[in-house]
């Protein structure tokens, strides 16, 4: 298996699940937002504030291009990473893309009160619009897991189960469901 790439809206659990999944597989874990932070020496919020979203997206693409060359890592992307088709292609070419889904209610419950996401600062209607617009993109993943009402263990186990099935099916040449 190549890399595992977690995509999905903010607050769907990509980083938390990614860390646990990496542990379970004894793979390294990488978070694109953290990588951007290390390269630029700025937090995501600072990059947005000082340089704007365009600069953030450009740093994000550089990080994605580098990580896509690696193997056996679990990558947690930022919620907007795969909206850029070039990022999607680079990640999908060398990894299984897993979409984490959560209802807007679950997302707001988890992170609505936190102030560290520049794109979640607007009114609920704006967040809902962004969430709705992006669903079609995330749904292009190899498979989706709904995290809304599940704890981390349940999500990780579901992913491992699905991956196990995929690997076995590939091995046997059986069509995947
Ligand atoms: C973003 C999601 C954030 C971060 C940035 C932009 C987005 O990552 O990359 O604030 O466009 O959805 P998380 O999904 O990890 O919160």
Short mmCIF file of C-alpha atoms and ligand atoms in Angstrom, two decimals:
data_model
loop_
_atom_site.label_atom_id
_atom_site.label_comp_id
_atom_site.label_asym_id
_atom_site.label_seq_id
_atom_site.Cartn_x
_atom_site.Cartn_y
_atom_site.Cartn_z
CA UNK A 1 0.00 0.00 0.00
CA UNK A 2 1.20 3.50 -0.74
CA UNK A 3 0.21 6.48 1.41
CA UNK A 4 -3.09 7.06 3.12
CA UNK A 5 -4.52 10.51 2.55
CA UNK A 6 -7.31 11.87 4.74
CA UNK A 7 -9.47 14.57 3.22
CA UNK A 8 -12.62 16.32 4.41
CA UNK A 9 -14.02 19.48 5.87
CA UNK A 10 -12.54 21.19 8.93
CA UNK A 11 -13.55 19.36 12.10
CA UNK A 12 -14.20 15.97 10.53
CA UNK A 13 -11.28 14.50 12.52
CA UNK A 14 -8.53 14.20 9.91
CA UNK A 15 -5.61 14.96 12.23
CA UNK A 16 -6.85 13.04 15.26
CA UNK A 17 -7.83 10.01 13.22
CA UNK A 18 -4.69 10.25 11.09
CA UNK A 19 -2.39 10.10 14.12
CA UNK A 20 -4.15 7.02 15.49
CA UNK A 21 -4.27 5.34 12.11
CA UNK A 22 -0.54 5.91 11.64
CA UNK A 23 0.10 4.39 15.07
CA UNK A 24 -1.98 1.35 14.21
CA UNK A 25 -0.09 0.83 10.95
CA UNK A 26 3.32 1.81 12.41
CA UNK A 27 3.60 4.44 9.69
CA UNK A 28 4.66 8.07 10.02
CA UNK A 29 2.00 10.73 10.33
CA UNK A 30 2.17 14.11 8.59
CA UNK A 31 -0.27 17.01 8.79
CA UNK A 32 -0.06 19.44 5.88
CA UNK A 33 -0.98 22.45 8.06
CA UNK A 34 1.83 21.58 10.51
CA UNK A 35 4.28 21.16 7.64
CA UNK A 36 3.31 24.58 6.28
CA UNK A 37 3.81 25.98 9.79
CA UNK A 38 7.29 24.49 9.98
CA UNK A 39 8.35 25.71 6.55
CA UNK A 40 7.05 29.25 7.03
CA UNK A 41 7.52 29.57 10.79
CA UNK A 42 4.00 30.94 10.97
CA UNK A 43 0.70 29.51 12.12
CA UNK A 44 -2.07 29.05 9.56
CA UNK A 45 -3.90 32.01 11.08
CA UNK A 46 -0.80 34.20 10.80
CA UNK A 47 -0.22 33.28 7.17
CA UNK A 48 -3.83 34.13 6.32
CA UNK A 49 -3.65 37.41 8.24
CA UNK A 50 -0.26 38.59 7.05
CA UNK A 51 -0.10 37.20 3.52
CA UNK A 52 -3.62 36.09 2.58
CA UNK A 53 -5.17 32.81 1.47
CA UNK A 54 -3.40 32.81 -1.90
CA UNK A 55 0.01 32.58 -0.25
CA UNK A 56 -1.27 29.84 2.08
CA UNK A 57 -2.51 27.81 -0.90
CA UNK A 58 0.81 28.20 -2.63
CA UNK A 59 2.73 26.94 0.43
CA UNK A 60 0.19 24.13 0.72
CA UNK A 61 0.84 22.97 -2.85
CA UNK A 62 4.60 22.94 -2.29
CA UNK A 63 4.13 20.79 0.81
CA UNK A 64 1.74 18.44 -1.02
CA UNK A 65 4.17 17.99 -3.91
CA UNK A 66 6.92 17.01 -1.48
CA UNK A 67 4.80 14.66 0.66
CA UNK A 68 3.40 12.94 -2.40
CA UNK A 69 6.88 11.64 -3.17
CA UNK A 70 7.06 9.76 0.14
CA UNK A 71 5.74 6.30 0.94
CA UNK A 72 3.97 4.67 3.86
CA UNK A 73 2.84 7.84 5.53
CA UNK A 74 -0.58 8.89 6.70
CA UNK A 75 -1.26 12.42 5.48
CA UNK A 76 -3.93 14.62 7.08
CA UNK A 77 -4.71 17.37 4.59
CA UNK A 78 -6.30 20.74 5.31
CA UNK A 79 -9.97 21.06 4.42
CA UNK A 80 -9.19 23.02 1.26
CA UNK A 81 -6.15 21.10 0.06
CA UNK A 82 -7.84 18.82 -2.47
CA UNK A 83 -9.93 21.59 -4.00
CA UNK A 84 -6.89 22.25 -6.13
CA UNK A 85 -6.94 19.51 -8.81
CA UNK A 86 -3.14 19.45 -8.96
CA UNK A 87 -2.96 18.69 -5.24
CA UNK A 88 -5.62 16.01 -5.66
CA UNK A 89 -3.74 14.39 -8.50
CA UNK A 90 -0.41 14.38 -6.68
CA UNK A 91 -1.92 12.86 -3.53
CA UNK A 92 -4.16 10.34 -5.30
CA UNK A 93 -1.38 9.15 -7.60
CA UNK A 94 0.53 7.86 -4.63
CA UNK A 95 -2.11 7.13 -2.05
CA UNK A 96 -5.51 5.84 -1.08
CA UNK A 97 -7.73 8.85 -0.51
CA UNK A 98 -10.16 8.51 2.37
CA UNK A 99 -12.87 11.11 2.85
CA UNK A 100 -13.97 11.90 6.38
CA UNK A 101 -17.50 13.25 6.51
CA UNK A 102 -19.32 14.94 9.37
CA UNK A 103 -22.63 16.73 9.58
CA UNK A 104 -22.46 20.49 9.93
CA UNK A 105 -23.98 20.13 13.41
CA UNK A 106 -21.20 17.76 14.51
CA UNK A 107 -18.55 20.07 13.04
CA UNK A 108 -19.90 23.14 14.81
CA UNK A 109 -20.18 21.16 18.03
CA UNK A 110 -16.53 20.14 17.76
CA UNK A 111 -14.83 23.29 16.57
CA UNK A 112 -17.40 26.06 16.25
CA UNK A 113 -16.25 27.72 19.46
CA UNK A 114 -12.56 27.66 18.56
CA UNK A 115 -11.05 30.64 16.87
CA UNK A 116 -8.07 29.13 15.08
CA UNK A 117 -9.58 28.57 11.62
CA UNK A 118 -9.64 31.66 9.42
CA UNK A 119 -12.40 30.23 7.22
CA UNK A 120 -14.74 29.47 10.14
CA UNK A 121 -14.94 32.99 11.44
CA UNK A 122 -18.06 34.00 9.50
CA UNK A 123 -21.73 33.44 10.35
CA UNK A 124 -23.20 29.92 10.35
CA UNK A 125 -24.78 30.47 6.90
CA UNK A 126 -21.36 31.14 5.39
CA UNK A 127 -19.85 28.03 6.94
CA UNK A 128 -22.83 25.99 5.75
CA UNK A 129 -22.36 27.28 2.20
CA UNK A 130 -18.67 26.35 2.20
CA UNK A 131 -19.49 22.93 3.67
CA UNK A 132 -22.18 22.27 1.03
CA UNK A 133 -20.03 23.45 -1.87
CA UNK A 134 -17.22 21.12 -0.92
CA UNK A 135 -19.16 17.89 -0.41
CA UNK A 136 -19.02 16.88 -4.05
CA UNK A 137 -15.24 17.22 -4.08
CA UNK A 138 -14.72 15.14 -0.93
CA UNK A 139 -17.07 12.47 -2.26
CA UNK A 140 -14.52 11.66 -5.00
CA UNK A 141 -12.42 9.86 -2.35
CA UNK A 142 -11.75 6.14 -2.71
CA UNK A 143 -14.18 5.71 0.16
CA UNK A 144 -15.92 7.84 2.78
CA UNK A 145 -16.35 7.39 6.51
CA UNK A 146 -18.99 9.35 8.42
CA UNK A 147 -17.43 10.46 11.71
CA UNK A 148 -20.42 12.46 12.99
CA UNK A 149 -21.53 10.06 15.70
CA UNK A 150 -18.41 7.92 16.10
CA UNK A 151 -15.45 8.04 18.45
CA UNK A 152 -11.87 7.89 17.19
CA UNK A 153 -11.48 4.15 17.71
CA UNK A 154 -14.64 3.43 15.76
CA UNK A 155 -13.48 5.58 12.85
CA UNK A 156 -9.98 4.08 12.83
CA UNK A 157 -11.36 0.54 12.99
CA UNK A 158 -13.76 1.24 10.16
CA UNK A 159 -10.92 2.57 8.02
CA UNK A 160 -8.67 -0.40 8.81
CA UNK A 161 -11.52 -2.74 8.01
CA UNK A 162 -12.21 -1.06 4.67
CA UNK A 163 -8.52 -0.97 3.80
CA UNK A 164 -8.15 -4.62 4.71
CA UNK A 165 -11.02 -5.49 2.47
CA UNK A 166 -9.61 -3.42 -0.36
CA UNK A 167 -6.19 -4.96 -0.05
CA UNK A 168 -7.62 -8.49 0.05
CA UNK A 169 -9.93 -7.82 -2.83
CA UNK A 170 -7.14 -6.35 -4.91
CA UNK A 171 -5.04 -9.37 -4.07
CA UNK A 172 -7.73 -11.80 -5.11
CA UNK A 173 -8.74 -9.76 -8.10
CA UNK A 174 -12.29 -9.44 -6.80
CA UNK A 175 -14.21 -6.28 -7.63
CA UNK A 176 -14.43 -3.90 -4.69
CA UNK A 177 -17.75 -2.81 -3.30
C1 LIG B 1 -8.82 25.08 5.58
C2 LIG B 1 -8.72 24.11 6.55
C3 LIG B 1 -7.70 24.14 7.61
C4 LIG B 1 -6.47 24.92 7.14
C5 LIG B 1 -6.88 26.27 6.64
C6 LIG B 1 -7.86 26.21 5.48
C7 LIG B 1 -9.90 24.96 4.58
O1 LIG B 1 -7.30 22.82 7.96
O2 LIG B 1 -5.79 24.23 6.14
O3 LIG B 1 -7.45 26.98 7.73
O4 LIG B 1 -9.82 25.63 3.52
O5 LIG B 1 -10.85 24.18 4.80
P1 LIG B 1 -8.23 21.80 8.80
O6 LIG B 1 -9.18 21.15 7.84
O7 LIG B 1 -7.26 20.82 9.35
O8 LIG B 1 -8.91 22.59 9.85
#
